[in-house]
Amino acid sequence: MSSARDEILEKLKKATYPEPEKPDFDAHVYHPIDSPLEEAFKKNLEAVNGCVYLCSSENETFEKLRDFVAKYPSQQIYCAEKKLQKLLNENQILFSEYPKEAEQMEVGITSCEFLIAHTGSIMVSSALEGGRQMSIYPPVHVVIAQKKQLVDYLDAAYANIQKKYKNELPSQITLITGPSRTADIEKTLVMGAHGPRELHLFMY
């Protein structure tokens, strides 16, 4: 008569599966990107409810931006970055400079660090003028970017930001992939629960 120990060992033997094949550690981790980076970025960001406006020039970018913000009063549009403020003024887009208190802010206009095509993510950091608040506080977040900021995968974005700031990395580096959303409450999707409810990126 077999002991309890023998019975347990026999069951374990029967439950044992063949050892899996050894993974190829030299193979690429991510799936390849077959389309141009700007198209892949647009597809992946719009898949998570973001909006991407691909433009052929700086002029076209700000023409489209002017049309987009026309529905908002100028006192609800804020920008904290000096370089962007100059471009907005040159293109006759009215806005308010970012104050310490901005209860009326509806639209926040920022730049970004890099764009990751593989996930449709926007990398921002606390080193940008306006800091952390400008990409979190406004209900509508508008990002102005250039195609030269596009990279294929996340590892390239991290390598580039490390190269940019060297030994003085920003205290916060954030990836934004679509507008804020949650389905924690009764499994109902809610936009803007923990940040902007809309995300619009203009790229030239």
Short mmCIF file of N, CA, C and O in Angstrom, two decimals, residues 56-115:
data_model
loop_
_atom_site.label_atom_id
_atom_site.label_comp_id
_atom_site.label_asym_id
_atom_site.label_seq_id
_atom_site.Cartn_x
_atom_site.Cartn_y
_atom_site.Cartn_z
N SER A 56 1.99 69.78 -42.21
CA SER A 56 3.17 69.81 -43.08
C SER A 56 4.12 70.94 -42.76
O SER A 56 5.25 70.95 -43.24
N SER A 57 3.68 71.90 -41.95
CA SER A 57 4.54 73.05 -41.64
C SER A 57 4.12 73.67 -40.31
O SER A 57 3.04 73.38 -39.77
N GLU A 58 4.96 74.56 -39.83
CA GLU A 58 4.64 75.28 -38.59
C GLU A 58 3.41 76.17 -38.80
O GLU A 58 2.54 76.26 -37.93
N ASN A 59 3.33 76.81 -39.97
CA ASN A 59 2.18 77.68 -40.25
C ASN A 59 0.87 76.91 -40.23
O ASN A 59 -0.12 77.35 -39.64
N GLU A 60 0.87 75.73 -40.87
CA GLU A 60 -0.35 74.93 -40.88
C GLU A 60 -0.72 74.48 -39.47
O GLU A 60 -1.90 74.45 -39.10
N THR A 61 0.28 74.17 -38.67
CA THR A 61 0.04 73.74 -37.29
C THR A 61 -0.71 74.80 -36.51
O THR A 61 -1.73 74.52 -35.86
N PHE A 62 -0.24 76.04 -36.61
CA PHE A 62 -0.87 77.08 -35.81
C PHE A 62 -2.18 77.57 -36.43
O PHE A 62 -3.02 78.11 -35.71
N GLU A 63 -2.36 77.36 -37.71
CA GLU A 63 -3.67 77.64 -38.31
C GLU A 63 -4.71 76.67 -37.75
O GLU A 63 -5.82 77.06 -37.37
N LYS A 64 -4.34 75.39 -37.69
CA LYS A 64 -5.26 74.39 -37.14
C LYS A 64 -5.48 74.62 -35.64
O LYS A 64 -6.60 74.44 -35.14
N LEU A 65 -4.44 75.02 -34.95
CA LEU A 65 -4.58 75.30 -33.52
C LEU A 65 -5.50 76.50 -33.30
O LEU A 65 -6.34 76.48 -32.40
N ARG A 66 -5.36 77.52 -34.14
CA ARG A 66 -6.22 78.70 -34.01
C ARG A 66 -7.67 78.32 -34.19
O ARG A 66 -8.54 78.77 -33.44
N ASP A 67 -7.96 77.46 -35.16
CA ASP A 67 -9.34 77.00 -35.38
C ASP A 67 -9.83 76.19 -34.18
O ASP A 67 -11.00 76.30 -33.77
N PHE A 68 -8.94 75.38 -33.62
CA PHE A 68 -9.34 74.51 -32.51
C PHE A 68 -9.70 75.31 -31.26
O PHE A 68 -10.70 75.03 -30.60
N VAL A 69 -8.89 76.31 -30.93
CA VAL A 69 -9.12 77.06 -29.67
C VAL A 69 -10.14 78.17 -29.83
O VAL A 69 -10.49 78.82 -28.84
N ALA A 70 -10.65 78.39 -31.05
CA ALA A 70 -11.58 79.49 -31.28
C ALA A 70 -12.85 79.36 -30.45
O ALA A 70 -13.51 80.36 -30.14
N LYS A 71 -13.20 78.14 -30.05
CA LYS A 71 -14.44 77.93 -29.28
C LYS A 71 -14.27 78.24 -27.79
O LYS A 71 -15.24 78.20 -27.04
N TYR A 72 -13.03 78.55 -27.38
CA TYR A 72 -12.77 78.85 -25.97
C TYR A 72 -12.45 80.32 -25.78
O TYR A 72 -11.71 80.90 -26.60
N PRO A 73 -12.96 80.96 -24.72
CA PRO A 73 -12.55 82.34 -24.42
C PRO A 73 -11.05 82.38 -24.14
O PRO A 73 -10.49 81.43 -23.57
N SER A 74 -10.39 83.47 -24.56
CA SER A 74 -8.94 83.56 -24.41
C SER A 74 -8.50 83.46 -22.95
O SER A 74 -7.41 82.97 -22.65
N GLN A 75 -9.35 83.90 -22.03
CA GLN A 75 -8.98 83.85 -20.61
C GLN A 75 -9.02 82.44 -20.05
O GLN A 75 -8.61 82.21 -18.90
N GLN A 76 -9.50 81.47 -20.85
CA GLN A 76 -9.50 80.08 -20.42
C GLN A 76 -8.36 79.28 -21.05
O GLN A 76 -8.20 78.09 -20.78
N ILE A 77 -7.54 79.95 -21.89
CA ILE A 77 -6.43 79.29 -22.58
C ILE A 77 -5.13 79.75 -21.94
O ILE A 77 -4.86 80.95 -21.85
N TYR A 78 -4.31 78.79 -21.50
CA TYR A 78 -3.09 79.14 -20.79
C TYR A 78 -1.87 78.47 -21.41
O TYR A 78 -1.94 77.34 -21.92
N CYS A 79 -0.78 79.20 -21.36
CA CYS A 79 0.50 78.67 -21.81
C CYS A 79 1.60 79.26 -20.92
O CYS A 79 1.62 80.48 -20.68
N ALA A 80 2.50 78.42 -20.44
CA ALA A 80 3.54 78.88 -19.53
C ALA A 80 4.92 78.92 -20.16
O ALA A 80 5.86 79.44 -19.57
N GLU A 81 5.07 78.39 -21.37
CA GLU A 81 6.39 78.26 -21.98
C GLU A 81 6.69 79.44 -22.90
O GLU A 81 5.95 79.71 -23.83
N LYS A 82 7.79 80.11 -22.62
CA LYS A 82 8.14 81.34 -23.33
C LYS A 82 8.24 81.12 -24.84
O LYS A 82 7.75 81.94 -25.63
N LYS A 83 8.85 80.03 -25.28
CA LYS A 83 9.00 79.78 -26.72
C LYS A 83 7.64 79.59 -27.37
O LYS A 83 7.38 80.13 -28.46
N LEU A 84 6.74 78.86 -26.72
CA LEU A 84 5.40 78.66 -27.26
C LEU A 84 4.59 79.96 -27.22
O LEU A 84 3.81 80.24 -28.13
N GLN A 85 4.77 80.73 -26.15
CA GLN A 85 4.07 82.01 -26.06
C GLN A 85 4.42 82.91 -27.24
O GLN A 85 3.56 83.57 -27.81
N LYS A 86 5.70 82.91 -27.60
CA LYS A 86 6.16 83.72 -28.75
C LYS A 86 5.47 83.25 -30.03
O LYS A 86 5.00 84.08 -30.83
N LEU A 87 5.40 81.95 -30.23
CA LEU A 87 4.76 81.41 -31.43
C LEU A 87 3.26 81.71 -31.45
O LEU A 87 2.69 82.03 -32.49
N LEU A 88 2.62 81.61 -30.28
CA LEU A 88 1.18 81.92 -30.20
C LEU A 88 0.93 83.38 -30.53
O LEU A 88 -0.02 83.72 -31.26
N ASN A 89 1.77 84.27 -30.02
CA ASN A 89 1.62 85.70 -30.31
C ASN A 89 1.84 85.98 -31.80
O ASN A 89 1.10 86.75 -32.41
N GLU A 90 2.85 85.35 -32.38
CA GLU A 90 3.14 85.56 -33.80
C GLU A 90 2.00 85.09 -34.68
O GLU A 90 1.79 85.63 -35.77
N ASN A 91 1.27 84.08 -34.21
CA ASN A 91 0.17 83.54 -34.99
C ASN A 91 -1.20 84.04 -34.52
O ASN A 91 -2.23 83.48 -34.88
N GLN A 92 -1.17 85.11 -33.72
CA GLN A 92 -2.38 85.80 -33.28
C GLN A 92 -3.37 84.86 -32.59
O GLN A 92 -4.58 84.91 -32.82
N ILE A 93 -2.84 84.01 -31.73
CA ILE A 93 -3.67 83.13 -30.90
C ILE A 93 -3.66 83.70 -29.49
O ILE A 93 -2.62 83.76 -28.84
N LEU A 94 -4.81 84.16 -29.04
CA LEU A 94 -4.90 84.79 -27.74
C LEU A 94 -4.84 83.75 -26.62
O LEU A 94 -5.41 82.66 -26.73
N PHE A 95 -4.15 84.10 -25.54
CA PHE A 95 -4.01 83.19 -24.41
C PHE A 95 -3.65 84.01 -23.17
O PHE A 95 -3.36 85.21 -23.25
N SER A 96 -3.66 83.34 -22.04
CA SER A 96 -3.23 83.96 -20.79
C SER A 96 -1.95 83.27 -20.31
O SER A 96 -1.80 82.07 -20.49
N GLU A 97 -1.06 84.06 -19.72
CA GLU A 97 0.14 83.46 -19.14
C GLU A 97 -0.25 82.73 -17.88
O GLU A 97 -1.18 83.14 -17.16
N TYR A 98 0.45 81.67 -17.58
CA TYR A 98 0.07 80.80 -16.48
C TYR A 98 0.37 81.46 -15.12
O TYR A 98 1.53 81.73 -14.81
N PRO A 99 -0.65 81.73 -14.32
CA PRO A 99 -0.43 82.30 -12.99
C PRO A 99 -0.34 81.19 -11.94
O PRO A 99 -0.47 80.00 -12.25
N LYS A 100 -0.14 81.56 -10.71
CA LYS A 100 -0.10 80.56 -9.63
C LYS A 100 -1.47 79.94 -9.42
O LYS A 100 -1.59 78.76 -9.11
N GLU A 101 -2.50 80.74 -9.56
CA GLU A 101 -3.87 80.23 -9.41
C GLU A 101 -4.57 80.34 -10.77
O GLU A 101 -4.58 81.40 -11.37
N ALA A 102 -5.12 79.24 -11.26
CA ALA A 102 -5.73 79.26 -12.60
C ALA A 102 -7.03 78.48 -12.60
O ALA A 102 -7.20 77.52 -13.34
N GLU A 103 -7.98 78.93 -11.77
CA GLU A 103 -9.25 78.21 -11.66
C GLU A 103 -10.02 78.21 -12.98
O GLU A 103 -10.81 77.30 -13.26
N GLN A 104 -9.81 79.25 -13.81
CA GLN A 104 -10.57 79.37 -15.05
C GLN A 104 -9.94 78.58 -16.20
O GLN A 104 -10.50 78.51 -17.28
N MET A 105 -8.77 77.98 -15.97
CA MET A 105 -8.08 77.31 -17.06
C MET A 105 -8.89 76.14 -17.60
O MET A 105 -9.25 75.23 -16.88
N GLU A 106 -9.17 76.19 -18.89
CA GLU A 106 -9.86 75.11 -19.58
C GLU A 106 -8.90 74.40 -20.54
O GLU A 106 -8.95 73.18 -20.69
N VAL A 107 -8.02 75.18 -21.17
CA VAL A 107 -7.07 74.63 -22.14
C VAL A 107 -5.65 74.97 -21.69
O VAL A 107 -5.34 76.13 -21.44
N GLY A 108 -4.79 73.97 -21.62
CA GLY A 108 -3.39 74.17 -21.32
C GLY A 108 -2.55 73.75 -22.52
O GLY A 108 -2.70 72.63 -23.02
N ILE A 109 -1.69 74.66 -23.00
CA ILE A 109 -0.86 74.38 -24.17
C ILE A 109 0.58 74.16 -23.72
O ILE A 109 1.16 75.03 -23.05
N THR A 110 1.15 73.02 -24.06
CA THR A 110 2.53 72.70 -23.66
C THR A 110 3.30 72.11 -24.84
O THR A 110 2.74 71.75 -25.87
N SER A 111 4.60 72.00 -24.63
CA SER A 111 5.43 71.23 -25.54
C SER A 111 5.60 69.84 -24.92
O SER A 111 4.82 69.45 -24.04
N CYS A 112 6.59 69.10 -25.34
CA CYS A 112 6.86 67.80 -24.75
C CYS A 112 8.34 67.47 -24.92
O CYS A 112 9.09 68.23 -25.57
N GLU A 113 8.75 66.36 -24.37
CA GLU A 113 10.13 65.92 -24.52
C GLU A 113 10.28 65.05 -25.77
O GLU A 113 11.03 65.38 -26.67
N PHE A 114 9.55 63.95 -25.81
CA PHE A 114 9.63 63.02 -26.95
C PHE A 114 8.27 62.37 -27.17
O PHE A 114 7.40 62.40 -26.31
N LEU A 115 8.12 61.76 -28.35
CA LEU A 115 6.91 61.03 -28.72
C LEU A 115 7.30 59.60 -29.04
O LEU A 115 8.24 59.37 -29.81
#
